[in-house]
Each structure stands twice: as C-alpha cells, then as structure tokens.
Amino acid sequence: MKKTSKKSPITLFISLLLLGNTPVLSAPAEDSLPDIGTTAGATLSINQEMAMGDFYIRSIRAQAPLIYDPLLTQYINDLGHKLVSHADSVKTPFHFYLINNPNINAYAFFGGNVVLHSALLHYSRNESELASVMAHEISHVTQRHLARLIEEQKRTSPLAWAGTLGSILLIMANPQAGMAALSSTLAGFQQGMISFTQSNEQEADRIGMRTLSRAGFDPRGMPNFMQILADQSRYSSRLPEMLYTHPLPDSRLADARNRATQYSAKTVPESQDFLFARVHILTMYSTDQRPYIDELLKKYSQGTAKEQFAAAYGHAILLSQDKKYTEARTILSPLLDKQPDNIWFIDTMTNIDIGQKQYTSAINRLQDALKKHKNNPVLQFSLSNAYFQDNKYSQASQLLFRYTFNHPDDLNGWELLRNAAGKQGKRDEALAAQAEVMALKGQFDLAIMQLSEASALAKLGSYAQKRYDARIDQLRQLQQSYSQYKK
Ligand SMILES: [Zn+2]
C-alpha cells in the first residue's frame, strides 16, 4: 500500500489542488452521497456535455495514438456496453476508446466517452480487473462528476472551465507530452482542478463495484487492480498517471477490499476473449516489449485450455508479423478447424492469406463467416480490405458505402473508401471520404474545402453534388457550434 508520508512534491501539489478552499476533512458516509448531482444539471445540460464530448474526441483522434483496430474496438465496446447495461442513471450513449500508451490510465469525459490506455490490458490479469476500471469510469459519467466539479468550483463560465479541462485531457492522451507537460499545464492552471474529489472517487468505486457485480464480474477485481496501482507507486519513483486523476489514498483501497467481501463470492469463468484481446494488443501494438510478450505466451502455453489457445494465437500473430506465413498457418489451421467462427482466428488467417496473396481464400472465408454473423463490423471491414488487396475496388467501395453509413465514426472505413475510390479514379468520392476523415479529427476547414472540391467535380445537379453540398452545410453548423470550446 502507498505510504502517505512519502509524498513526492507533485503528489502534494495535486493534493492541494484537490482540497481547494474547503478541505475535505472526512468523507461523508457513503449512503448520504447523492446518486446524481441535482445542481450539476443547471450548469451544463446533457446536450452540452454530449457536444463537448464529441468535440474532444475529435481532438483526441487528431492528436493521440488511438488504436483503430476493429477487433479491439469491438472487444472493448462489447465489454463496456455489458457494464453500461447493468448501470443506473445512464443518460448518454457510451463510447470506449483505446489509446496506445504504456502508462496505466483511464479517464471518462463528457458525453459518455471513456478512454482507456493500452497498458490496462497489459497489467490486468483477468477480465474482472479490466472491467473494474471501466465500471469506475462509467460511474464517473453516470454520476456526472465532471459537471458536479464545475458546479462545486462555482465557475462563472462553465464552458471556459470545461475548455481548460479538455485541453488537460488532450495532454494526458498524448504520451509524447508526458507527465512533465501535464504537471506544467496544471501549474499554469492554478485554479483549475482535474482530480476527482475523494467523495467522487468513493462514489465511483461504490457504484462501479455494484455495476461490476451485476454484470457478472468478480467484485474483487476492483481492489486487486487498485493493488497493482498501489504497488507501482510504492516501488517506482513516480506515481502511476492514473493516480493523478483518480487519487488512491490507503483508505480507498481498504474500502474497496471491505466492500468486495460484502458481495457473495463467485467464481467467474476465465474469459477467452479477454485472453485473446490481451495477447492481440501486446503482439500488435507493444512490439518493444518482446521479452515480456514471450514470457507471457510461455506462461499461457503451460496454463489452462483457454490460455493455451491464446498462446497459440499469439505465436501465430508473431510469426505472421515476421512474414513466416507457412509456420503461422500451421499453428492457426487446427485452431480454426476447431472454432471456425472464431473472429480472432479468422482475422489472423485473413492477414496470413493476404500476406501470401491468397485473396480468394480470405474472401471466401469472410463471406462464409458473414452469413453466420450478419453485419459484424469486424468481418465487414476485413472483407472490404480483402477486396481492396485483391484489386476488386468496386466491390470494396460497395461494401464500404454501407459500412461507413452504419459506422460513420470509424476512421478505418472512410480511409479505405477513400483509397478504393481513388484507385477507381473517382476523385470526388475520394475527396468526400477524405473530408470525413478530416471531420472526425475536428479539422472542419479542411473537410469543407475537400467537399467543395468534390462538389465542383461532381456532375451539375447530380445526387452526389447535392449530398456533398448538404454535408458542407452540416459541417459548417458543427464548426460554428464547436467554436465556443476553442480557446
Ligand atoms: Zn476515479
């Protein structure tokens, strides 16, 4: 457990910010905490929160290394939505994002947007631990803690305050900026406060654990993951990033341990998808951690049946990355025979097929899988990509038009559509798709410029031209309404 007497200067500084003008001497009994801040609603409406959330996620797309991996996006969103469906007071849709960042961190910001650092999957030992962090973040959102903080700060201009907060969130999302930039930004905003209060934290733990348990996870996952953070801060010279925004005094860990014992003990079966996701993110996005990966795969290969599956999957990915396709195929084929619908296996086998230019084999497998899993976005995107790799650009475009219509926030879809349109010489379509990529990154000026160009290229009075012009109007309105968040 973290020793409170050995505080580094930055910890002290954050603590001072935390206490503000009205020191929190003791947290109120948890049952007296309101479930929803009644005053927060007066400060910032849900609609304003959602618009702000959308604005910041666009900025994060532009500045941070978001992981646009269809499999991981689906996994993390399925897991998140399973939790959300067991949460109370859900007022906004939820979106979960992964950022490639080796520091443990997670934050929820306006409008149900939850950002998770890839390190969470590195350090979580099971799905309950990972889900506990997500449940905690979901609770910050459902309890509207950010809006309540604004209210408590009695800011005369909640929008300006939220803007400051947003820029701090952006710095946190960017690993290049790092903690040095974050602490200097914090110092620059003496009156700002990004840390949740102790009572906010306790409430997020309490409600988060309830959600965690209701969703079928092990409540002990929460104190167990907190222990990982506490150990990190004890044995390392610097505090894990996550503790800057979610302070972890000894009492919080003790409370979580006690609370977990109040839930009936249950054995949660090991999640195969969690093991695949963990192996996938490590092998695909943490290539600099090869010794750790090798060690983990070795451990898994000697573990349970599910862990052995995950180990074989990881080895197949590593071999495929080294272009040792035949060896990769030898490992993966028997797995795929056993589980022909397994989307993780299909994905890697698609990469192997494409690597060996066996496009028809990949296309047939994906088409078969789509008959069983209709509209599965991972399979749809993979099939579009297989068409593209096989120079079947018009088939790729056809599928991608539908895909981007159903998943307009997926950057992957627009980029591939842009490339497929470009290969067919359809310059206006390529420009319009590129405009969507820019708009998703909040670069509205560029997006509008590209759409104007597309409109000029399109046949006068055509449906395409009307579509481009209508989109220009939409983006202008969005740009206008977001200008208030920019400093
Ligand atoms: Zn928190």
CSV table of C-alpha atoms and ligand atoms in Angstrom, one decimal:
chain,number,residue,atom,x,y,z
A,1,MET,CA,0.0,0.0,0.0
A,2,LYS,CA,1.2,3.5,-0.7
A,3,LYS,CA,2.8,5.3,2.2
A,4,THR,CA,1.2,8.7,2.6
A,5,SER,CA,4.2,10.0,4.4
A,6,LYS,CA,6.4,9.6,1.4
A,7,LYS,CA,4.7,12.0,-0.9
A,8,SER,CA,6.6,13.5,-3.8
A,9,PRO,CA,6.2,17.2,-4.4
A,10,ILE,CA,3.8,16.7,-7.3
A,11,THR,CA,1.6,14.5,-5.2
A,12,LEU,CA,1.4,17.2,-2.6
A,13,PHE,CA,0.7,19.8,-5.2
A,14,ILE,CA,-2.2,17.7,-6.6
A,15,SER,CA,-3.5,17.1,-3.1
A,16,LEU,CA,-3.5,20.8,-2.5
A,17,LEU,CA,-5.5,21.3,-5.7
A,18,LEU,CA,-7.8,18.6,-4.6
A,19,LEU,CA,-8.5,20.2,-1.3
A,20,GLY,CA,-9.1,23.6,-2.8
A,21,ASN,CA,-10.5,26.2,-0.4
A,22,THR,CA,-12.7,23.8,1.5
A,23,PRO,CA,-10.6,21.0,2.8
A,24,VAL,CA,-12.3,17.6,2.8
A,25,LEU,CA,-11.7,16.6,6.4
A,26,SER,CA,-13.7,13.4,6.3
A,27,ALA,CA,-15.7,11.8,3.6
A,28,PRO,CA,-19.4,11.7,4.3
A,29,ALA,CA,-20.9,8.2,5.0
A,30,GLU,CA,-21.4,6.7,1.6
A,31,ASP,CA,-25.1,6.3,1.9
A,32,SER,CA,-25.5,10.0,2.3
A,33,LEU,CA,-23.9,10.7,-1.0
A,34,PRO,CA,-26.4,11.8,-3.6
A,35,ASP,CA,-26.6,9.4,-6.6
A,36,ILE,CA,-27.0,12.3,-9.0
A,37,GLY,CA,-25.9,15.9,-8.6
A,38,THR,CA,-29.0,17.9,-8.7
A,39,THR,CA,-27.2,21.2,-9.2
A,40,ALA,CA,-25.0,20.0,-11.9
A,41,GLY,CA,-27.8,19.9,-14.4
A,42,ALA,CA,-28.2,23.7,-14.0
A,43,THR,CA,-24.6,24.3,-15.0
A,44,LEU,CA,-24.2,22.1,-18.1
A,45,SER,CA,-27.0,20.4,-19.9
A,46,ILE,CA,-26.7,16.8,-21.1
A,47,ASN,CA,-26.8,18.1,-24.6
A,48,GLN,CA,-23.9,20.5,-23.9
A,49,GLU,CA,-22.0,17.6,-22.3
A,50,MET,CA,-22.5,15.4,-25.4
A,51,ALA,CA,-21.5,18.2,-27.8
A,52,MET,CA,-18.4,18.8,-25.7
A,53,GLY,CA,-17.6,15.1,-25.6
A,54,ASP,CA,-17.8,14.9,-29.3
A,55,PHE,CA,-15.6,17.9,-29.8
A,56,TYR,CA,-12.9,16.5,-27.5
A,57,ILE,CA,-13.0,13.0,-29.0
A,58,ARG,CA,-12.3,14.6,-32.4
A,59,SER,CA,-9.3,16.4,-31.0
A,60,ILE,CA,-8.0,13.2,-29.4
A,61,ARG,CA,-8.3,11.5,-32.8
A,62,ALA,CA,-6.2,14.2,-34.3
A,63,GLN,CA,-3.5,14.3,-31.5
A,64,ALA,CA,-3.3,10.9,-29.7
A,65,PRO,CA,-2.3,7.5,-30.9
A,66,LEU,CA,-5.8,6.0,-30.8
A,67,ILE,CA,-5.9,2.3,-31.7
A,68,TYR,CA,-8.2,1.8,-34.7
A,69,ASP,CA,-8.2,-2.0,-34.6
A,70,PRO,CA,-11.6,-3.4,-35.5
A,71,LEU,CA,-11.2,-6.4,-33.2
A,72,LEU,CA,-10.1,-4.5,-30.2
A,73,THR,CA,-12.6,-1.7,-30.8
A,74,GLN,CA,-15.4,-4.4,-30.8
A,75,TYR,CA,-14.0,-6.2,-27.7
A,76,ILE,CA,-13.6,-3.1,-25.6
A,77,ASN,CA,-17.0,-1.7,-26.6
A,78,ASP,CA,-18.8,-5.0,-26.0
A,79,LEU,CA,-17.3,-5.2,-22.6
A,80,GLY,CA,-18.1,-1.6,-21.8
A,81,HIS,CA,-21.7,-1.9,-23.0
A,82,LYS,CA,-22.2,-5.1,-21.0
A,83,LEU,CA,-21.3,-3.0,-17.9
A,84,VAL,CA,-23.4,0.0,-19.0
A,85,SER,CA,-26.4,-2.2,-19.4
A,86,HIS,CA,-26.1,-3.0,-15.7
A,87,ALA,CA,-25.5,0.6,-14.6
A,88,ASP,CA,-28.2,3.0,-13.3
A,89,SER,CA,-28.8,6.6,-14.4
A,90,VAL,CA,-27.4,6.1,-17.9
A,91,LYS,CA,-28.3,9.3,-19.8
A,92,THR,CA,-25.9,9.3,-22.7
A,93,PRO,CA,-24.7,6.7,-25.2
A,94,PHE,CA,-21.2,5.3,-24.2
A,95,HIS,CA,-18.2,5.0,-26.4
A,96,PHE,CA,-14.9,3.4,-25.4
A,97,TYR,CA,-11.6,4.2,-27.0
A,98,LEU,CA,-8.2,2.6,-26.7
A,99,ILE,CA,-5.0,4.7,-26.8
A,100,ASN,CA,-1.6,3.1,-27.4
A,101,ASN,CA,0.1,4.3,-24.2
A,102,PRO,CA,2.4,2.2,-21.9
A,103,ASN,CA,1.2,4.1,-18.7
A,104,ILE,CA,-1.8,2.7,-16.8
A,105,ASN,CA,-4.6,5.3,-17.2
A,106,ALA,CA,-8.2,5.7,-17.9
A,107,TYR,CA,-10.5,8.7,-18.0
A,108,ALA,CA,-14.1,9.4,-18.7
A,109,PHE,CA,-15.0,12.7,-20.1
A,110,PHE,CA,-18.2,14.5,-21.2
A,111,GLY,CA,-20.8,12.7,-23.1
A,112,GLY,CA,-20.1,9.0,-22.2
A,113,ASN,CA,-16.7,9.0,-23.8
A,114,VAL,CA,-14.3,6.7,-21.9
A,115,VAL,CA,-10.6,6.5,-22.9
A,116,LEU,CA,-8.5,3.5,-21.9
A,117,HIS,CA,-4.8,3.2,-22.2
A,118,SER,CA,-3.5,0.0,-23.8
A,119,ALA,CA,-1.4,-0.6,-20.6
A,120,LEU,CA,-4.7,-1.5,-18.8
A,121,LEU,CA,-4.8,-4.7,-20.9
A,122,HIS,CA,-1.1,-5.3,-20.2
A,123,TYR,CA,-1.5,-5.1,-16.5
A,124,SER,CA,-4.9,-6.6,-15.9
A,125,ARG,CA,-4.6,-10.2,-15.1
A,126,ASN,CA,-8.2,-11.1,-15.8
A,127,GLU,CA,-11.3,-9.5,-17.3
A,128,SER,CA,-12.8,-8.6,-13.9
A,129,GLU,CA,-9.8,-6.4,-13.2
A,130,LEU,CA,-10.1,-4.6,-16.5
A,131,ALA,CA,-13.8,-4.3,-16.2
A,132,SER,CA,-13.4,-2.8,-12.7
A,133,VAL,CA,-11.5,0.2,-14.1
A,134,MET,CA,-14.2,0.6,-16.8
A,135,ALA,CA,-17.0,0.3,-14.3
A,136,HIS,CA,-15.3,3.0,-12.2
A,137,GLU,CA,-15.1,5.3,-15.2
A,138,ILE,CA,-18.7,4.6,-16.2
A,139,SER,CA,-19.8,5.6,-12.8
A,140,HIS,CA,-17.9,8.9,-13.0
A,141,VAL,CA,-20.1,9.5,-16.1
A,142,THR,CA,-23.4,8.3,-14.8
A,143,GLN,CA,-22.9,10.4,-11.6
A,144,ARG,CA,-21.9,13.4,-13.7
A,145,HIS,CA,-18.9,14.0,-11.6
A,146,LEU,CA,-17.3,16.4,-14.1
A,147,ALA,CA,-20.4,18.6,-14.3
A,148,ARG,CA,-20.6,18.5,-10.5
A,149,LEU,CA,-17.0,19.5,-10.1
A,150,ILE,CA,-17.7,22.5,-12.3
A,151,GLU,CA,-20.7,23.4,-10.1
A,152,GLU,CA,-18.7,23.0,-6.9
A,153,GLN,CA,-16.0,25.2,-8.3
A,154,LYS,CA,-18.7,27.9,-8.7
A,155,ARG,CA,-17.2,28.9,-12.0
A,156,THR,CA,-18.9,31.8,-13.6
A,157,SER,CA,-18.1,30.4,-17.0
A,158,PRO,CA,-18.5,26.6,-17.1
A,159,LEU,CA,-17.7,26.5,-20.7
A,160,ALA,CA,-14.3,28.1,-20.3
A,161,TRP,CA,-13.6,25.8,-17.4
A,162,ALA,CA,-14.6,22.8,-19.4
A,163,GLY,CA,-12.2,24.0,-22.2
A,164,THR,CA,-9.3,24.1,-19.7
A,165,LEU,CA,-10.2,20.6,-18.6
A,166,GLY,CA,-10.5,19.4,-22.2
A,167,SER,CA,-7.0,20.7,-23.0
A,168,ILE,CA,-5.6,18.9,-20.0
A,169,LEU,CA,-7.4,15.7,-21.1
A,170,LEU,CA,-5.7,16.1,-24.5
A,171,ILE,CA,-2.3,16.4,-22.9
A,172,MET,CA,-3.0,13.2,-20.9
A,173,ALA,CA,-4.0,11.4,-24.1
A,174,ASN,CA,-0.7,12.2,-25.8
A,175,PRO,CA,2.2,10.0,-24.4
A,176,GLN,CA,4.8,12.2,-26.1
A,177,ALA,CA,3.7,15.1,-24.0
A,178,GLY,CA,4.1,13.0,-20.9
A,179,MET,CA,3.8,13.9,-17.3
A,180,ALA,CA,6.2,16.8,-17.4
A,181,ALA,CA,3.8,18.6,-19.8
A,182,LEU,CA,0.9,17.7,-17.7
A,183,SER,CA,2.4,19.0,-14.5
A,184,SER,CA,3.4,22.3,-16.1
A,185,THR,CA,0.0,22.7,-17.6
A,186,LEU,CA,-1.5,22.0,-14.1
A,187,ALA,CA,0.8,24.6,-12.7
A,188,GLY,CA,-0.4,27.0,-15.3
A,189,PHE,CA,-3.9,26.5,-14.2
A,190,GLN,CA,-3.5,27.1,-10.5
A,191,GLN,CA,-7.2,27.5,-10.1
A,192,GLY,CA,-8.0,24.5,-12.3
A,193,MET,CA,-8.7,21.1,-10.9
A,194,ILE,CA,-8.8,17.9,-12.8
A,195,SER,CA,-8.6,15.5,-10.0
A,196,PHE,CA,-11.9,14.0,-8.8
A,197,THR,CA,-12.6,14.6,-5.1
A,198,GLN,CA,-12.3,11.8,-2.6
A,199,SER,CA,-16.0,11.5,-2.3
A,200,ASN,CA,-16.3,11.3,-6.1
A,201,GLU,CA,-13.8,8.5,-6.1
A,202,GLN,CA,-15.5,6.6,-3.3
A,203,GLU,CA,-18.8,7.0,-5.1
A,204,ALA,CA,-17.3,5.8,-8.4
A,205,ASP,CA,-15.9,2.8,-6.6
A,206,ARG,CA,-19.1,2.0,-4.7
A,207,ILE,CA,-21.4,2.3,-7.8
A,208,GLY,CA,-18.8,0.8,-10.0
A,209,MET,CA,-18.5,-2.3,-7.9
A,210,ARG,CA,-22.2,-2.7,-7.9
A,211,THR,CA,-22.2,-2.5,-11.7
A,212,LEU,CA,-19.3,-4.9,-11.9
A,213,SER,CA,-21.0,-7.5,-9.8
A,214,ARG,CA,-24.4,-7.1,-11.5
A,215,ALA,CA,-22.7,-7.6,-14.9
A,216,GLY,CA,-21.3,-11.0,-13.7
A,217,PHE,CA,-17.8,-10.0,-12.9
A,218,ASP,CA,-15.8,-10.6,-9.7
A,219,PRO,CA,-16.0,-7.5,-7.4
A,220,ARG,CA,-12.6,-8.4,-6.0
A,221,GLY,CA,-11.2,-7.4,-9.4
A,222,MET,CA,-11.5,-3.8,-8.2
A,223,PRO,CA,-9.3,-3.9,-5.1
A,224,ASN,CA,-7.0,-6.3,-6.9
A,225,PHE,CA,-6.4,-3.8,-9.7
A,226,MET,CA,-6.0,-1.0,-7.2
A,227,GLN,CA,-3.3,-3.1,-5.5
A,228,ILE,CA,-1.4,-3.2,-8.8
A,229,LEU,CA,-1.5,0.6,-8.9
A,230,ALA,CA,-0.6,0.9,-5.2
A,231,ASP,CA,2.4,-1.4,-5.8
A,232,GLN,CA,3.5,0.6,-8.8
A,233,SER,CA,3.5,3.8,-6.8
A,234,ARG,CA,5.3,2.2,-4.0
A,235,TYR,CA,8.1,0.6,-6.0
A,236,SER,CA,8.5,3.3,-8.6
A,237,SER,CA,9.9,6.8,-8.2
A,238,ARG,CA,6.9,8.3,-9.9
A,239,LEU,CA,3.2,8.0,-9.4
A,240,PRO,CA,1.3,6.0,-12.0
A,241,GLU,CA,-0.5,8.5,-14.2
A,242,MET,CA,-3.9,7.2,-13.3
A,243,LEU,CA,-3.5,8.3,-9.7
A,244,TYR,CA,-3.2,11.9,-10.7
A,245,THR,CA,-6.8,12.0,-11.8
A,246,HIS,CA,-8.1,9.2,-9.6
A,247,PRO,CA,-6.3,9.7,-6.2
A,248,LEU,CA,-5.7,6.4,-4.3
A,249,PRO,CA,-5.2,7.0,-0.6
A,250,ASP,CA,-4.8,3.9,1.6
A,251,SER,CA,-8.4,4.3,2.7
A,252,ARG,CA,-9.8,3.9,-0.8
A,253,LEU,CA,-8.1,0.5,-1.3
A,254,ALA,CA,-9.2,-0.6,2.2
A,255,ASP,CA,-12.8,0.4,1.5
A,256,ALA,CA,-12.8,-1.4,-1.8
A,257,ARG,CA,-11.4,-4.6,-0.1
A,258,ASN,CA,-14.0,-4.4,2.6
A,259,ARG,CA,-16.8,-3.7,0.2
A,260,ALA,CA,-15.9,-6.6,-2.1
A,261,THR,CA,-16.3,-9.0,0.9
A,262,GLN,CA,-19.9,-7.9,1.2
A,263,TYR,CA,-20.7,-9.4,-2.1
A,264,SER,CA,-21.2,-13.1,-2.3
A,265,ALA,CA,-18.1,-14.8,-3.5
A,266,LYS,CA,-18.4,-16.1,-7.0
A,267,THR,CA,-16.0,-17.8,-9.4
A,268,VAL,CA,-16.1,-16.1,-12.7
A,269,PRO,CA,-15.0,-18.3,-15.6
A,270,GLU,CA,-11.9,-17.2,-17.4
A,271,SER,CA,-12.8,-15.0,-20.4
A,272,GLN,CA,-11.4,-16.4,-23.6
A,273,ASP,CA,-12.0,-13.0,-25.4
A,274,PHE,CA,-10.0,-11.2,-22.7
A,275,LEU,CA,-7.0,-13.5,-23.2
A,276,PHE,CA,-7.2,-13.0,-27.0
A,277,ALA,CA,-7.5,-9.2,-26.6
A,278,ARG,CA,-4.6,-9.1,-24.2
A,279,VAL,CA,-2.4,-11.2,-26.5
A,280,HIS,CA,-3.6,-9.2,-29.5
A,281,ILE,CA,-2.8,-5.8,-28.1
A,282,LEU,CA,0.6,-6.8,-26.8
A,283,THR,CA,1.7,-8.6,-30.0
A,284,MET,CA,0.3,-6.0,-32.4
A,285,TYR,CA,0.9,-2.7,-30.5
A,286,SER,CA,3.7,-3.3,-28.0
A,287,THR,CA,6.4,-4.7,-30.2
A,288,ASP,CA,9.0,-3.1,-28.0
A,289,GLN,CA,8.0,-5.4,-25.1
A,290,ARG,CA,9.0,-8.6,-26.8
A,291,PRO,CA,10.7,-10.3,-23.7
A,292,TYR,CA,7.6,-9.7,-21.7
A,293,ILE,CA,5.4,-11.0,-24.5
A,294,ASP,CA,7.5,-14.1,-24.9
A,295,GLU,CA,7.3,-14.7,-21.2
A,296,LEU,CA,3.5,-14.3,-21.1
A,297,LEU,CA,3.0,-16.6,-24.1
A,298,LYS,CA,5.2,-19.2,-22.4
A,299,LYS,CA,3.2,-19.0,-19.2
A,300,TYR,CA,-0.1,-19.2,-21.2
A,301,SER,CA,1.1,-22.2,-23.2
A,302,GLN,CA,1.5,-24.1,-19.9
A,303,GLY,CA,-1.8,-22.9,-18.5
A,304,THR,CA,-5.5,-23.7,-18.9
A,305,ALA,CA,-7.0,-24.8,-22.2
A,306,LYS,CA,-8.2,-21.2,-22.8
A,307,GLU,CA,-4.7,-19.8,-22.1
A,308,GLN,CA,-3.1,-22.4,-24.4
A,309,PHE,CA,-5.5,-21.2,-27.2
A,310,ALA,CA,-4.4,-17.6,-26.5
A,311,ALA,CA,-0.7,-18.6,-26.5
A,312,ALA,CA,-1.1,-20.3,-29.9
A,313,TYR,CA,-3.0,-17.3,-31.3
A,314,GLY,CA,-0.2,-15.0,-30.1
A,315,HIS,CA,2.5,-17.2,-31.7
A,316,ALA,CA,0.6,-17.2,-35.0
A,317,ILE,CA,0.4,-13.4,-34.9
A,318,LEU,CA,4.1,-13.0,-34.2
A,319,LEU,CA,5.1,-15.4,-37.0
A,320,SER,CA,2.8,-13.7,-39.4
A,321,GLN,CA,4.4,-10.3,-38.5
A,322,ASP,CA,7.8,-11.9,-39.3
A,323,LYS,CA,6.3,-12.9,-42.6
A,324,LYS,CA,6.7,-16.6,-41.7
A,325,TYR,CA,3.3,-17.3,-43.1
A,326,THR,CA,3.6,-21.0,-43.6
A,327,GLU,CA,4.6,-21.6,-40.0
A,328,ALA,CA,1.9,-19.2,-38.8
A,329,ARG,CA,-0.7,-21.1,-40.9
A,330,THR,CA,0.5,-24.5,-39.4
A,331,ILE,CA,-0.3,-23.2,-35.9
A,332,LEU,CA,-3.5,-21.4,-36.8
A,333,SER,CA,-5.2,-24.0,-39.1
A,334,PRO,CA,-6.0,-26.6,-36.4
A,335,LEU,CA,-7.4,-23.8,-34.1
A,336,LEU,CA,-9.6,-22.5,-36.9
A,337,ASP,CA,-10.8,-26.1,-37.6
A,338,LYS,CA,-11.9,-26.4,-34.0
A,339,GLN,CA,-13.5,-22.9,-33.9
A,340,PRO,CA,-14.4,-21.9,-37.5
A,341,ASP,CA,-16.4,-18.9,-36.3
A,342,ASN,CA,-13.7,-17.5,-34.0
A,343,ILE,CA,-13.3,-14.0,-35.2
A,344,TRP,CA,-9.8,-13.6,-33.7
A,345,PHE,CA,-8.6,-16.6,-35.7
A,346,ILE,CA,-10.4,-15.5,-38.8
A,347,ASP,CA,-8.7,-12.1,-38.6
A,348,THR,CA,-5.2,-13.5,-38.3
A,349,MET,CA,-5.8,-16.1,-41.0
A,350,THR,CA,-7.0,-13.3,-43.3
A,351,ASN,CA,-3.7,-11.5,-42.7
A,352,ILE,CA,-1.8,-14.7,-43.5
A,353,ASP,CA,-3.8,-15.2,-46.7
A,354,ILE,CA,-3.3,-11.6,-47.8
A,355,GLY,CA,0.4,-11.9,-46.9
A,356,GLN,CA,0.6,-14.9,-49.2
A,357,LYS,CA,-1.6,-13.3,-51.9
A,358,GLN,CA,-4.3,-16.0,-51.4
A,359,TYR,CA,-7.1,-13.4,-51.7
A,360,THR,CA,-9.8,-15.8,-52.8
A,361,SER,CA,-9.3,-18.0,-49.8
A,362,ALA,CA,-9.6,-14.9,-47.5
A,363,ILE,CA,-12.6,-13.6,-49.3
A,364,ASN,CA,-14.5,-16.9,-49.2
A,365,ARG,CA,-13.8,-17.5,-45.6
A,366,LEU,CA,-15.0,-13.9,-44.7
A,367,GLN,CA,-18.1,-14.3,-46.9
A,368,ASP,CA,-19.0,-17.6,-45.1
A,369,ALA,CA,-18.4,-16.1,-41.7
A,370,LEU,CA,-20.7,-13.1,-42.6
A,371,LYS,CA,-23.5,-15.4,-43.5
A,372,LYS,CA,-23.5,-16.5,-39.8
A,373,HIS,CA,-22.6,-13.2,-38.2
A,374,LYS,CA,-24.6,-10.8,-40.3
A,375,ASN,CA,-23.4,-7.2,-40.2
A,376,ASN,CA,-20.5,-8.0,-37.9
A,377,PRO,CA,-18.3,-4.9,-38.4
A,378,VAL,CA,-15.0,-6.7,-38.0
A,379,LEU,CA,-15.8,-9.1,-40.7
A,380,GLN,CA,-17.3,-6.5,-43.0
A,381,PHE,CA,-14.2,-4.3,-42.7
A,382,SER,CA,-11.9,-7.3,-43.2
A,383,LEU,CA,-13.8,-8.4,-46.3
A,384,SER,CA,-13.7,-4.8,-47.7
A,385,ASN,CA,-9.9,-4.8,-47.1
A,386,ALA,CA,-9.5,-8.3,-48.8
A,387,TYR,CA,-11.4,-7.0,-51.8
A,388,PHE,CA,-9.2,-4.0,-51.9
A,389,GLN,CA,-6.0,-6.0,-51.6
A,390,ASP,CA,-7.3,-8.2,-54.5
A,391,ASN,CA,-7.7,-5.1,-56.7
A,392,LYS,CA,-11.5,-5.5,-56.5
A,393,TYR,CA,-12.0,-1.9,-55.8
A,394,SER,CA,-15.6,-1.5,-56.9
A,395,GLN,CA,-16.7,-4.4,-54.6
A,396,ALA,CA,-14.7,-2.9,-51.8
A,397,SER,CA,-16.4,0.5,-52.4
A,398,GLN,CA,-19.9,-1.1,-52.5
A,399,LEU,CA,-19.3,-2.7,-49.1
A,400,LEU,CA,-17.7,0.3,-47.6
A,401,PHE,CA,-20.5,2.7,-48.6
A,402,ARG,CA,-22.8,0.6,-46.4
A,403,TYR,CA,-20.1,0.2,-43.7
A,404,THR,CA,-19.5,3.9,-43.4
A,405,PHE,CA,-23.2,4.6,-43.4
A,406,ASN,CA,-23.6,2.2,-40.4
A,407,HIS,CA,-20.3,3.2,-38.7
A,408,PRO,CA,-19.8,6.9,-39.6
A,409,ASP,CA,-17.3,7.3,-36.7
A,410,ASP,CA,-14.9,4.6,-37.9
A,411,LEU,CA,-11.9,6.3,-39.4
A,412,ASN,CA,-10.8,2.9,-40.9
A,413,GLY,CA,-13.9,2.7,-43.1
A,414,TRP,CA,-13.5,6.2,-44.5
A,415,GLU,CA,-9.8,5.8,-45.2
A,416,LEU,CA,-10.3,2.5,-47.1
A,417,LEU,CA,-13.2,4.0,-49.0
A,418,ARG,CA,-11.0,7.0,-49.9
A,419,ASN,CA,-8.3,4.6,-51.2
A,420,ALA,CA,-10.8,2.4,-53.1
A,421,ALA,CA,-12.4,5.4,-54.8
A,422,GLY,CA,-9.0,6.8,-55.7
A,423,LYS,CA,-8.0,3.5,-57.3
A,424,GLN,CA,-11.1,3.7,-59.5
A,425,GLY,CA,-10.4,7.3,-60.4
A,426,LYS,CA,-13.5,8.6,-58.7
A,427,ARG,CA,-11.9,11.7,-57.4
A,428,ASP,CA,-15.0,13.3,-56.0
A,429,GLU,CA,-15.8,10.2,-53.9
A,430,ALA,CA,-12.2,10.0,-52.7
A,431,LEU,CA,-12.3,13.7,-51.6
A,432,ALA,CA,-15.6,13.3,-49.9
A,433,ALA,CA,-14.3,10.3,-47.9
A,434,GLN,CA,-11.1,12.1,-47.0
A,435,ALA,CA,-13.3,15.0,-45.8
A,436,GLU,CA,-15.0,12.6,-43.4
A,437,VAL,CA,-11.5,11.6,-42.1
A,438,MET,CA,-10.7,15.2,-41.5
A,439,ALA,CA,-14.0,16.0,-39.9
A,440,LEU,CA,-13.6,13.0,-37.5
A,441,LYS,CA,-10.3,14.7,-36.4
A,442,GLY,CA,-12.1,18.0,-35.9
A,443,GLN,CA,-10.4,19.6,-39.0
A,444,PHE,CA,-13.5,21.2,-40.3
A,445,ASP,CA,-11.9,23.8,-42.6
A,446,LEU,CA,-10.0,21.1,-44.5
A,447,ALA,CA,-13.1,18.9,-44.6
A,448,ILE,CA,-15.2,21.7,-46.1
A,449,MET,CA,-12.5,22.5,-48.6
A,450,GLN,CA,-12.4,18.9,-49.8
A,451,LEU,CA,-16.1,18.6,-50.0
A,452,SER,CA,-16.3,21.9,-52.0
A,453,GLU,CA,-13.8,20.5,-54.4
A,454,ALA,CA,-15.8,17.2,-54.6
A,455,SER,CA,-18.9,19.2,-55.3
A,456,ALA,CA,-17.2,21.1,-58.1
A,457,LEU,CA,-16.1,17.9,-59.7
A,458,ALA,CA,-19.5,16.2,-59.5
A,459,LYS,CA,-22.0,16.5,-62.3
A,460,LEU,CA,-24.1,19.6,-62.0
A,461,GLY,CA,-27.3,18.9,-60.2
A,462,SER,CA,-26.4,15.3,-59.6
A,463,TYR,CA,-27.4,13.5,-56.4
A,464,ALA,CA,-23.8,13.2,-55.4
A,465,GLN,CA,-23.4,17.0,-55.7
A,466,LYS,CA,-26.4,17.6,-53.5
A,467,ARG,CA,-25.1,15.2,-51.0
A,468,TYR,CA,-21.7,17.0,-50.8
A,469,ASP,CA,-23.4,20.4,-50.5
A,470,ALA,CA,-25.7,19.2,-47.8
A,471,ARG,CA,-22.7,17.8,-45.9
A,472,ILE,CA,-20.8,21.1,-46.2
A,473,ASP,CA,-23.8,22.8,-44.5
A,474,GLN,CA,-23.8,20.2,-41.7
A,475,LEU,CA,-20.1,20.6,-41.1
A,476,ARG,CA,-20.3,24.4,-41.1
A,477,GLN,CA,-23.0,24.2,-38.4
A,478,LEU,CA,-20.9,21.8,-36.4
A,479,GLN,CA,-17.9,24.0,-36.7
A,480,GLN,CA,-19.9,27.0,-35.6
A,481,SER,CA,-21.3,25.3,-32.5
A,482,TYR,CA,-17.9,23.9,-31.5
A,483,SER,CA,-16.1,27.3,-31.9
A,484,GLN,CA,-17.1,28.1,-28.3
A,485,TYR,CA,-15.0,25.3,-26.9
A,486,LYS,CA,-11.8,26.5,-28.6
A,487,LYS,CA,-9.7,28.9,-26.6
B,1,ZN,ZN,-12.0,8.0,-10.5
